[in-house]
């Protein structure tokens, strides 16, 4: 897939089972190219074999999204409401103590740094909030960490992800609270000049603390 100059906007839609084979091919390409600055080929192949993949349960739940440009899938990502990773069918109870994980986030290498995954993460965030989850969490690759930072997530701690045969890979635990931020009250005082003219309007309004 060539990176071409296009005017079309990426379109995010809910993934369907028909997308699975394209997604599996894309996720492998994405990790093999975009992770190679941070991980060895062995770590990448091990991750693809044992950890990274498309979770059909998320597709069935309607919580996995794809980004398309001109009808071609260029990225994917989603969130899970299930207790178990990969195929578990017990639903988490939304709330402060049960964060929803974000998973399966990747972009085709030709479309990296074009805002594709930022849109998908925002989409996950909106949907998880609507489903009454109050927190999001994930274990991110070193490549993924700046994306989540840019989306307002916090890095909790660096970890070593362990794969079979004792292989380790650095990763980071990431978290975001979906609780709405408190209001800061902005008070503008109405003051009168000596000549009687009003110098400042009498606005008294709540303003959200800027991100
Ligand atoms: C991580 C990944 C999903 C980012 O996807 P993307 O579509 O390129 O990300 P976006 O273009 O939406 O980036 C949004 C912001 O995140 C930050 N960011 C994303 N990738 C970055 C990188 N490689 N280096 C530095 N900052 C980065 C930037 O702030 C960026 O905004 P900017 O381009 O305006 O500066 C992509 O690199 C990828 O697929 N990597 C391989 C698979 C992987 O590691 N997935 C993450 C699993 S947790």
PDB file of C-alpha atoms and ligand atoms in Angstrom:
ATOM      1  CA  UNK A   1       0.000   0.000   0.000  1.00  0.00           C
ATOM      2  CA  UNK A   2       1.594   3.288  -1.077  1.00  0.00           C
ATOM      3  CA  UNK A   3       1.357   6.360   1.057  1.00  0.00           C
ATOM      4  CA  UNK A   4      -0.339   8.681  -1.377  1.00  0.00           C
ATOM      5  CA  UNK A   5      -1.437  12.264  -1.069  1.00  0.00           C
ATOM      6  CA  UNK A   6      -5.153  12.179  -0.525  1.00  0.00           C
ATOM      7  CA  UNK A   7      -7.819  14.598   0.463  1.00  0.00           C
ATOM      8  CA  UNK A   8     -10.048  11.894   1.916  1.00  0.00           C
ATOM      9  CA  UNK A   9     -10.465  11.839   5.652  1.00  0.00           C
ATOM     10  CA  UNK A  10     -10.006   8.531   7.447  1.00  0.00           C
ATOM     11  CA  UNK A  11     -13.357   7.007   8.332  1.00  0.00           C
ATOM     12  CA  UNK A  12     -13.638   5.131  11.597  1.00  0.00           C
ATOM     13  CA  UNK A  13     -16.237   2.366  11.684  1.00  0.00           C
ATOM     14  CA  UNK A  14     -17.053  -0.640  13.853  1.00  0.00           C
ATOM     15  CA  UNK A  15     -15.162  -3.699  12.619  1.00  0.00           C
ATOM     16  CA  UNK A  16     -16.951  -6.785  11.343  1.00  0.00           C
ATOM     17  CA  UNK A  17     -15.884 -10.425  11.099  1.00  0.00           C
ATOM     18  CA  UNK A  18     -15.237  -9.878   7.382  1.00  0.00           C
ATOM     19  CA  UNK A  19     -12.327  -7.590   8.342  1.00  0.00           C
ATOM     20  CA  UNK A  20     -10.446 -10.179  10.402  1.00  0.00           C
ATOM     21  CA  UNK A  21      -8.087 -11.553   7.750  1.00  0.00           C
ATOM     22  CA  UNK A  22      -7.138  -8.059   6.506  1.00  0.00           C
ATOM     23  CA  UNK A  23      -6.587  -6.942  10.096  1.00  0.00           C
ATOM     24  CA  UNK A  24      -4.373  -9.902  10.917  1.00  0.00           C
ATOM     25  CA  UNK A  25      -2.188  -9.192   7.909  1.00  0.00           C
ATOM     26  CA  UNK A  26      -1.998  -5.489   8.761  1.00  0.00           C
ATOM     27  CA  UNK A  27      -1.191  -5.925  12.433  1.00  0.00           C
ATOM     28  CA  UNK A  28       1.803  -8.109  11.572  1.00  0.00           C
ATOM     29  CA  UNK A  29       3.117  -5.557   9.065  1.00  0.00           C
ATOM     30  CA  UNK A  30       2.601  -2.779  11.574  1.00  0.00           C
ATOM     31  CA  UNK A  31       4.545  -4.463  14.380  1.00  0.00           C
ATOM     32  CA  UNK A  32       7.317  -5.724  12.096  1.00  0.00           C
ATOM     33  CA  UNK A  33       7.990  -2.265  10.694  1.00  0.00           C
ATOM     34  CA  UNK A  34       7.023   0.225  13.385  1.00  0.00           C
ATOM     35  CA  UNK A  35       8.377  -1.679  16.394  1.00  0.00           C
ATOM     36  CA  UNK A  36      11.785  -2.524  15.002  1.00  0.00           C
ATOM     37  CA  UNK A  37      13.445   0.587  16.387  1.00  0.00           C
ATOM     38  CA  UNK A  38      12.485  -0.521  19.888  1.00  0.00           C
ATOM     39  CA  UNK A  39      12.393  -4.330  19.855  1.00  0.00           C
ATOM     40  CA  UNK A  40      14.490  -7.147  18.446  1.00  0.00           C
ATOM     41  CA  UNK A  41      13.034  -9.289  15.620  1.00  0.00           C
ATOM     42  CA  UNK A  42      12.738 -12.138  18.127  1.00  0.00           C
ATOM     43  CA  UNK A  43      10.731 -10.020  20.546  1.00  0.00           C
ATOM     44  CA  UNK A  44       8.448  -8.844  17.731  1.00  0.00           C
ATOM     45  CA  UNK A  45       7.804 -12.330  16.377  1.00  0.00           C
ATOM     46  CA  UNK A  46       7.182 -13.631  19.884  1.00  0.00           C
ATOM     47  CA  UNK A  47       4.696 -10.833  20.544  1.00  0.00           C
ATOM     48  CA  UNK A  48       2.878 -11.579  17.277  1.00  0.00           C
ATOM     49  CA  UNK A  49       2.784 -15.293  18.034  1.00  0.00           C
ATOM     50  CA  UNK A  50       1.673 -15.118  21.661  1.00  0.00           C
ATOM     51  CA  UNK A  51       0.257 -11.784  22.577  1.00  0.00           C
ATOM     52  CA  UNK A  52      -0.791  -9.459  19.778  1.00  0.00           C
ATOM     53  CA  UNK A  53      -3.787 -10.236  17.637  1.00  0.00           C
ATOM     54  CA  UNK A  54      -7.368  -9.486  16.787  1.00  0.00           C
ATOM     55  CA  UNK A  55      -9.814 -10.531  19.482  1.00  0.00           C
ATOM     56  CA  UNK A  56     -13.001 -11.791  17.836  1.00  0.00           C
ATOM     57  CA  UNK A  57     -14.914 -11.210  21.055  1.00  0.00           C
ATOM     58  CA  UNK A  58     -14.264  -7.476  20.750  1.00  0.00           C
ATOM     59  CA  UNK A  59     -15.539  -7.570  17.178  1.00  0.00           C
ATOM     60  CA  UNK A  60     -18.652  -9.459  18.297  1.00  0.00           C
ATOM     61  CA  UNK A  61     -19.152  -6.892  21.063  1.00  0.00           C
ATOM     62  CA  UNK A  62     -18.913  -4.012  18.575  1.00  0.00           C
ATOM     63  CA  UNK A  63     -16.001  -2.503  20.547  1.00  0.00           C
ATOM     64  CA  UNK A  64     -13.300  -2.916  17.905  1.00  0.00           C
ATOM     65  CA  UNK A  65     -12.921  -0.229  15.240  1.00  0.00           C
ATOM     66  CA  UNK A  66     -11.142   0.094  11.945  1.00  0.00           C
ATOM     67  CA  UNK A  67      -9.966   3.191  10.195  1.00  0.00           C
ATOM     68  CA  UNK A  68     -10.449   3.258   6.441  1.00  0.00           C
ATOM     69  CA  UNK A  69      -9.114   5.543   3.774  1.00  0.00           C
ATOM     70  CA  UNK A  70     -10.761   5.288   0.376  1.00  0.00           C
ATOM     71  CA  UNK A  71     -12.287   1.961   1.419  1.00  0.00           C
ATOM     72  CA  UNK A  72      -8.977   0.403   2.536  1.00  0.00           C
ATOM     73  CA  UNK A  73      -8.318  -0.513   6.158  1.00  0.00           C
ATOM     74  CA  UNK A  74      -5.292   1.394   7.452  1.00  0.00           C
ATOM     75  CA  UNK A  75      -5.535   0.823  11.192  1.00  0.00           C
ATOM     76  CA  UNK A  76      -7.460  -0.707  14.030  1.00  0.00           C
ATOM     77  CA  UNK A  77      -8.014  -0.611  17.745  1.00  0.00           C
ATOM     78  CA  UNK A  78     -10.632  -1.195  20.369  1.00  0.00           C
ATOM     79  CA  UNK A  79     -11.581  -1.616  23.992  1.00  0.00           C
ATOM     80  CA  UNK A  80     -12.911  -4.578  25.896  1.00  0.00           C
ATOM     81  CA  UNK A  81     -15.656  -4.968  28.430  1.00  0.00           C
ATOM     82  CA  UNK A  82     -14.664  -8.580  29.157  1.00  0.00           C
ATOM     83  CA  UNK A  83     -12.877  -9.838  32.227  1.00  0.00           C
ATOM     84  CA  UNK A  84     -10.627 -12.209  30.300  1.00  0.00           C
ATOM     85  CA  UNK A  85      -8.366 -11.212  27.460  1.00  0.00           C
ATOM     86  CA  UNK A  86      -9.030 -13.043  24.215  1.00  0.00           C
ATOM     87  CA  UNK A  87     -12.349 -14.715  24.003  1.00  0.00           C
ATOM     88  CA  UNK A  88     -13.548 -14.534  27.597  1.00  0.00           C
ATOM     89  CA  UNK A  89     -17.262 -13.960  27.824  1.00  0.00           C
ATOM     90  CA  UNK A  90     -17.688 -12.649  31.370  1.00  0.00           C
ATOM     91  CA  UNK A  91     -18.570  -8.989  31.259  1.00  0.00           C
ATOM     92  CA  UNK A  92     -16.754  -6.565  33.550  1.00  0.00           C
ATOM     93  CA  UNK A  93     -18.795  -4.396  35.808  1.00  0.00           C
ATOM     94  CA  UNK A  94     -18.179  -0.807  34.841  1.00  0.00           C
ATOM     95  CA  UNK A  95     -16.976   1.379  37.655  1.00  0.00           C
ATOM     96  CA  UNK A  96     -13.974   2.781  39.398  1.00  0.00           C
ATOM     97  CA  UNK A  97     -12.390  -0.564  40.240  1.00  0.00           C
ATOM     98  CA  UNK A  98     -12.716  -2.264  36.895  1.00  0.00           C
ATOM     99  CA  UNK A  99     -10.927  -0.343  34.162  1.00  0.00           C
ATOM    100  CA  UNK A 100     -11.666  -1.179  30.539  1.00  0.00           C
ATOM    101  CA  UNK A 101      -8.566  -2.220  28.607  1.00  0.00           C
ATOM    102  CA  UNK A 102      -7.650  -0.722  25.233  1.00  0.00           C
ATOM    103  CA  UNK A 103      -6.260  -3.345  22.875  1.00  0.00           C
ATOM    104  CA  UNK A 104      -5.243  -4.227  19.349  1.00  0.00           C
ATOM    105  CA  UNK A 105      -4.130  -0.686  18.445  1.00  0.00           C
ATOM    106  CA  UNK A 106      -2.011  -0.434  15.311  1.00  0.00           C
ATOM    107  CA  UNK A 107      -1.635   1.493  12.082  1.00  0.00           C
ATOM    108  CA  UNK A 108      -0.296   0.444   8.698  1.00  0.00           C
ATOM    109  CA  UNK A 109       3.338   1.660   8.526  1.00  0.00           C
ATOM    110  CA  UNK A 110       2.617   3.818   5.468  1.00  0.00           C
ATOM    111  CA  UNK A 111       0.012   5.746   7.435  1.00  0.00           C
ATOM    112  CA  UNK A 112       1.889   6.309  10.701  1.00  0.00           C
ATOM    113  CA  UNK A 113       1.851   9.791  12.254  1.00  0.00           C
ATOM    114  CA  UNK A 114      -1.261  10.865  10.363  1.00  0.00           C
ATOM    115  CA  UNK A 115      -3.568  10.990  13.369  1.00  0.00           C
ATOM    116  CA  UNK A 116      -5.219   7.657  12.496  1.00  0.00           C
ATOM    117  CA  UNK A 117      -4.806   6.018  15.898  1.00  0.00           C
ATOM    118  CA  UNK A 118      -5.468   9.154  17.902  1.00  0.00           C
ATOM    119  CA  UNK A 119      -8.963   9.101  16.368  1.00  0.00           C
ATOM    120  CA  UNK A 120      -9.425   5.438  17.233  1.00  0.00           C
ATOM    121  CA  UNK A 121      -8.285   5.926  20.839  1.00  0.00           C
ATOM    122  CA  UNK A 122     -10.717   8.849  21.171  1.00  0.00           C
ATOM    123  CA  UNK A 123     -13.460   6.659  19.754  1.00  0.00           C
ATOM    124  CA  UNK A 124     -12.697   3.945  22.357  1.00  0.00           C
ATOM    125  CA  UNK A 125     -12.693   6.547  25.091  1.00  0.00           C
ATOM    126  CA  UNK A 126     -16.109   7.892  24.105  1.00  0.00           C
ATOM    127  CA  UNK A 127     -17.670   4.444  23.831  1.00  0.00           C
ATOM    128  CA  UNK A 128     -16.221   3.189  27.138  1.00  0.00           C
ATOM    129  CA  UNK A 129     -17.473   6.324  28.893  1.00  0.00           C
ATOM    130  CA  UNK A 130     -20.926   5.832  27.385  1.00  0.00           C
ATOM    131  CA  UNK A 131     -20.875   2.270  28.729  1.00  0.00           C
ATOM    132  CA  UNK A 132     -20.221   3.758  32.200  1.00  0.00           C
ATOM    133  CA  UNK A 133     -16.593   2.688  32.534  1.00  0.00           C
ATOM    134  CA  UNK A 134     -14.685   5.229  34.565  1.00  0.00           C
ATOM    135  CA  UNK A 135     -11.116   4.236  33.751  1.00  0.00           C
ATOM    136  CA  UNK A 136      -9.079   2.900  30.865  1.00  0.00           C
ATOM    137  CA  UNK A 137      -5.886   0.922  31.166  1.00  0.00           C
ATOM    138  CA  UNK A 138      -3.438  -0.961  29.001  1.00  0.00           C
ATOM    139  CA  UNK A 139       0.035  -2.308  28.684  1.00  0.00           C
ATOM    140  CA  UNK A 140       1.608  -0.308  25.872  1.00  0.00           C
ATOM    141  CA  UNK A 141       4.609  -0.944  23.708  1.00  0.00           C
ATOM    142  CA  UNK A 142       7.415   1.597  23.860  1.00  0.00           C
ATOM    143  CA  UNK A 143       6.209   2.686  20.400  1.00  0.00           C
ATOM    144  CA  UNK A 144       2.681   3.185  21.651  1.00  0.00           C
ATOM    145  CA  UNK A 145       3.465   5.181  24.791  1.00  0.00           C
ATOM    146  CA  UNK A 146       3.741   8.624  23.074  1.00  0.00           C
ATOM    147  CA  UNK A 147       0.358   8.081  21.406  1.00  0.00           C
ATOM    148  CA  UNK A 148      -1.331   7.572  24.760  1.00  0.00           C
ATOM    149  CA  UNK A 149       0.518  10.469  26.333  1.00  0.00           C
ATOM    150  CA  UNK A 150      -0.756  12.631  23.459  1.00  0.00           C
ATOM    151  CA  UNK A 151      -4.282  11.357  24.245  1.00  0.00           C
ATOM    152  CA  UNK A 152      -4.018  12.381  27.918  1.00  0.00           C
ATOM    153  CA  UNK A 153      -3.139   8.990  29.429  1.00  0.00           C
ATOM    154  CA  UNK A 154      -0.595   8.677  32.218  1.00  0.00           C
ATOM    155  CA  UNK A 155       2.285   6.265  32.371  1.00  0.00           C
ATOM    156  CA  UNK A 156       1.967   4.361  35.639  1.00  0.00           C
ATOM    157  CA  UNK A 157       5.164   2.303  35.507  1.00  0.00           C
ATOM    158  CA  UNK A 158       7.580   0.605  33.164  1.00  0.00           C
ATOM    159  CA  UNK A 159       7.264  -3.168  33.148  1.00  0.00           C
ATOM    160  CA  UNK A 160       8.948  -6.154  31.533  1.00  0.00           C
ATOM    161  CA  UNK A 161       6.510  -8.130  29.462  1.00  0.00           C
ATOM    162  CA  UNK A 162       7.319 -11.828  29.658  1.00  0.00           C
ATOM    163  CA  UNK A 163       6.879 -14.157  26.716  1.00  0.00           C
ATOM    164  CA  UNK A 164       7.387 -17.930  26.574  1.00  0.00           C
ATOM    165  CA  UNK A 165      10.926 -19.277  26.944  1.00  0.00           C
ATOM    166  CA  UNK A 166      11.881 -16.486  29.330  1.00  0.00           C
ATOM    167  CA  UNK A 167      11.944 -13.783  26.663  1.00  0.00           C
ATOM    168  CA  UNK A 168      11.284 -10.319  28.072  1.00  0.00           C
ATOM    169  CA  UNK A 169      10.300  -7.079  26.359  1.00  0.00           C
ATOM    170  CA  UNK A 170      10.002  -3.608  27.857  1.00  0.00           C
ATOM    171  CA  UNK A 171       6.519  -2.143  28.037  1.00  0.00           C
ATOM    172  CA  UNK A 172       4.633   0.443  30.077  1.00  0.00           C
ATOM    173  CA  UNK A 173       1.473   0.330  32.138  1.00  0.00           C
ATOM    174  CA  UNK A 174      -0.829   3.154  31.059  1.00  0.00           C
ATOM    175  CA  UNK A 175      -3.950   4.574  32.685  1.00  0.00           C
ATOM    176  CA  UNK A 176      -6.587   7.201  32.111  1.00  0.00           C
ATOM    177  CA  UNK A 177      -9.442   8.294  34.307  1.00  0.00           C
ATOM    178  CA  UNK A 178     -12.599   9.062  32.350  1.00  0.00           C
ATOM    179  CA  UNK A 179     -14.117  11.042  35.194  1.00  0.00           C
ATOM    180  CA  UNK A 180     -14.978  14.533  34.118  1.00  0.00           C
ATOM    181  CA  UNK A 181     -12.677  17.188  35.419  1.00  0.00           C
ATOM    182  CA  UNK A 182     -13.817  19.560  38.145  1.00  0.00           C
ATOM    183  CA  UNK A 183     -15.075  22.983  37.345  1.00  0.00           C
ATOM    184  CA  UNK A 184     -12.998  26.034  38.027  1.00  0.00           C
ATOM    185  CA  UNK A 185     -15.163  29.021  38.616  1.00  0.00           C
ATOM    186  CA  UNK A 186     -14.143  32.106  36.743  1.00  0.00           C
ATOM    187  CA  UNK A 187     -15.542  35.251  38.295  1.00  0.00           C
ATOM    188  CA  UNK A 188     -15.423  38.477  36.427  1.00  0.00           C
ATOM    189  CA  UNK A 189     -16.167  41.495  38.574  1.00  0.00           C
ATOM    190  CA  UNK A 190     -18.346  44.241  37.318  1.00  0.00           C
ATOM    191  CA  UNK A 191     -16.642  47.516  37.953  1.00  0.00           C
ATOM    192  CA  UNK A 192     -17.670  51.040  37.246  1.00  0.00           C
ATOM    193  CA  UNK A 193     -15.351  53.813  36.222  1.00  0.00           C
ATOM    194  CA  UNK A 194     -15.580  57.203  37.828  1.00  0.00           C
ATOM    195  CA  UNK A 195     -17.516  58.513  34.855  1.00  0.00           C
ATOM    196  CA  UNK A 196     -20.099  55.778  35.428  1.00  0.00           C
ATOM    197  CA  UNK A 197     -19.266  53.585  32.411  1.00  0.00           C
ATOM    198  CA  UNK A 198     -19.002  49.832  32.948  1.00  0.00           C
ATOM    199  CA  UNK A 199     -15.415  48.669  32.532  1.00  0.00           C
ATOM    200  CA  UNK A 200     -15.981  44.924  32.716  1.00  0.00           C
ATOM    201  CA  UNK A 201     -19.013  42.831  31.961  1.00  0.00           C
ATOM    202  CA  UNK A 202     -20.616  40.914  34.768  1.00  0.00           C
ATOM    203  CA  UNK A 203     -19.928  37.390  33.474  1.00  0.00           C
ATOM    204  CA  UNK A 204     -19.973  34.667  36.103  1.00  0.00           C
ATOM    205  CA  UNK A 205     -19.418  31.359  34.408  1.00  0.00           C
ATOM    206  CA  UNK A 206     -17.983  27.908  34.935  1.00  0.00           C
ATOM    207  CA  UNK A 207     -15.056  27.015  32.692  1.00  0.00           C
ATOM    208  CA  UNK A 208     -13.508  23.602  32.338  1.00  0.00           C
ATOM    209  CA  UNK A 209      -9.885  23.409  33.327  1.00  0.00           C
ATOM    210  CA  UNK A 210      -8.023  23.122  30.047  1.00  0.00           C
ATOM    211  CA  UNK A 211      -6.179  19.911  29.301  1.00  0.00           C
TER     212      UNK A 211
HETATM  213  C1  LIG B   1       1.709   3.457  18.170  1.00  0.00           C
HETATM  214  C2  LIG B   1       0.926   3.606  16.884  1.00  0.00           C
HETATM  215  C3  LIG B   1      -0.400   2.845  17.019  1.00  0.00           C
HETATM  216  C4  LIG B   1       0.633   5.105  16.642  1.00  0.00           C
HETATM  217  O1  LIG B   1      -0.293   5.239  15.565  1.00  0.00           O
HETATM  218  P1  LIG B   1      -0.356   6.569  14.660  1.00  0.00           P
HETATM  219  O2  LIG B   1      -1.593   6.501  13.835  1.00  0.00           O
HETATM  220  O3  LIG B   1       0.927   6.722  13.953  1.00  0.00           O
HETATM  221  O4  LIG B   1      -0.478   7.690  15.771  1.00  0.00           O
HETATM  222  P2  LIG B   1      -1.028   9.180  15.527  1.00  0.00           P
HETATM  223  O5  LIG B   1      -0.566   9.661  14.193  1.00  0.00           O
HETATM  224  O6  LIG B   1      -2.496   9.203  15.785  1.00  0.00           O
HETATM  225  O7  LIG B   1      -0.254   9.952  16.665  1.00  0.00           O
HETATM  226  C5  LIG B   1      -0.878  10.861  17.546  1.00  0.00           C
HETATM  227  C6  LIG B   1       0.196  11.488  18.421  1.00  0.00           C
HETATM  228  O8  LIG B   1       0.852  10.468  19.193  1.00  0.00           O
HETATM  229  C7  LIG B   1       2.258  10.759  19.292  1.00  0.00           C
HETATM  230  N1  LIG B   1       3.021   9.735  18.557  1.00  0.00           N
HETATM  231  C8  LIG B   1       2.512   8.705  17.843  1.00  0.00           C
HETATM  232  N2  LIG B   1       3.508   7.944  17.348  1.00  0.00           N
HETATM  233  C9  LIG B   1       4.676   8.500  17.765  1.00  0.00           C
HETATM  234  C10 LIG B   1       6.049   8.167  17.572  1.00  0.00           C
HETATM  235  N3  LIG B   1       6.421   7.107  16.850  1.00  0.00           N
HETATM  236  N4  LIG B   1       6.976   8.971  18.128  1.00  0.00           N
HETATM  237  C11 LIG B   1       6.624  10.050  18.841  1.00  0.00           C
HETATM  238  N5  LIG B   1       5.330  10.420  19.064  1.00  0.00           N
HETATM  239  C12 LIG B   1       4.373   9.646  18.534  1.00  0.00           C
HETATM  240  C13 LIG B   1       2.446  12.122  18.656  1.00  0.00           C
HETATM  241  O9  LIG B   1       2.234  13.097  19.653  1.00  0.00           O
HETATM  242  C14 LIG B   1       1.310  12.152  17.638  1.00  0.00           C
HETATM  243  O10 LIG B   1       0.918  13.447  17.288  1.00  0.00           O
HETATM  244  P3  LIG B   1       1.750  14.251  16.137  1.00  0.00           P
HETATM  245  O11 LIG B   1       1.992  13.304  15.004  1.00  0.00           O
HETATM  246  O12 LIG B   1       0.821  15.373  15.788  1.00  0.00           O
HETATM  247  O13 LIG B   1       3.020  14.688  16.809  1.00  0.00           O
HETATM  248  C15 LIG B   1       1.758   3.080  15.678  1.00  0.00           C
HETATM  249  O14 LIG B   1       3.086   3.557  15.763  1.00  0.00           O
HETATM  250  C16 LIG B   1       1.809   1.556  15.597  1.00  0.00           C
HETATM  251  O15 LIG B   1       0.921   0.955  14.996  1.00  0.00           O
HETATM  252  N6  LIG B   1       2.867   0.945  16.160  1.00  0.00           N
HETATM  253  C17 LIG B   1       3.064  -0.516  16.057  1.00  0.00           C
HETATM  254  C18 LIG B   1       2.054  -1.279  16.896  1.00  0.00           C
HETATM  255  C19 LIG B   1       2.027  -0.780  18.326  1.00  0.00           C
HETATM  256  O16 LIG B   1       3.059  -0.658  18.983  1.00  0.00           O
HETATM  257  N7  LIG B   1       0.812  -0.509  18.798  1.00  0.00           N
HETATM  258  C20 LIG B   1       0.607   0.047  20.127  1.00  0.00           C
HETATM  259  C21 LIG B   1       0.228  -1.014  21.039  1.00  0.00           C
HETATM  260  S1  LIG B   1       0.023  -0.374  22.677  1.00  0.00           S
END
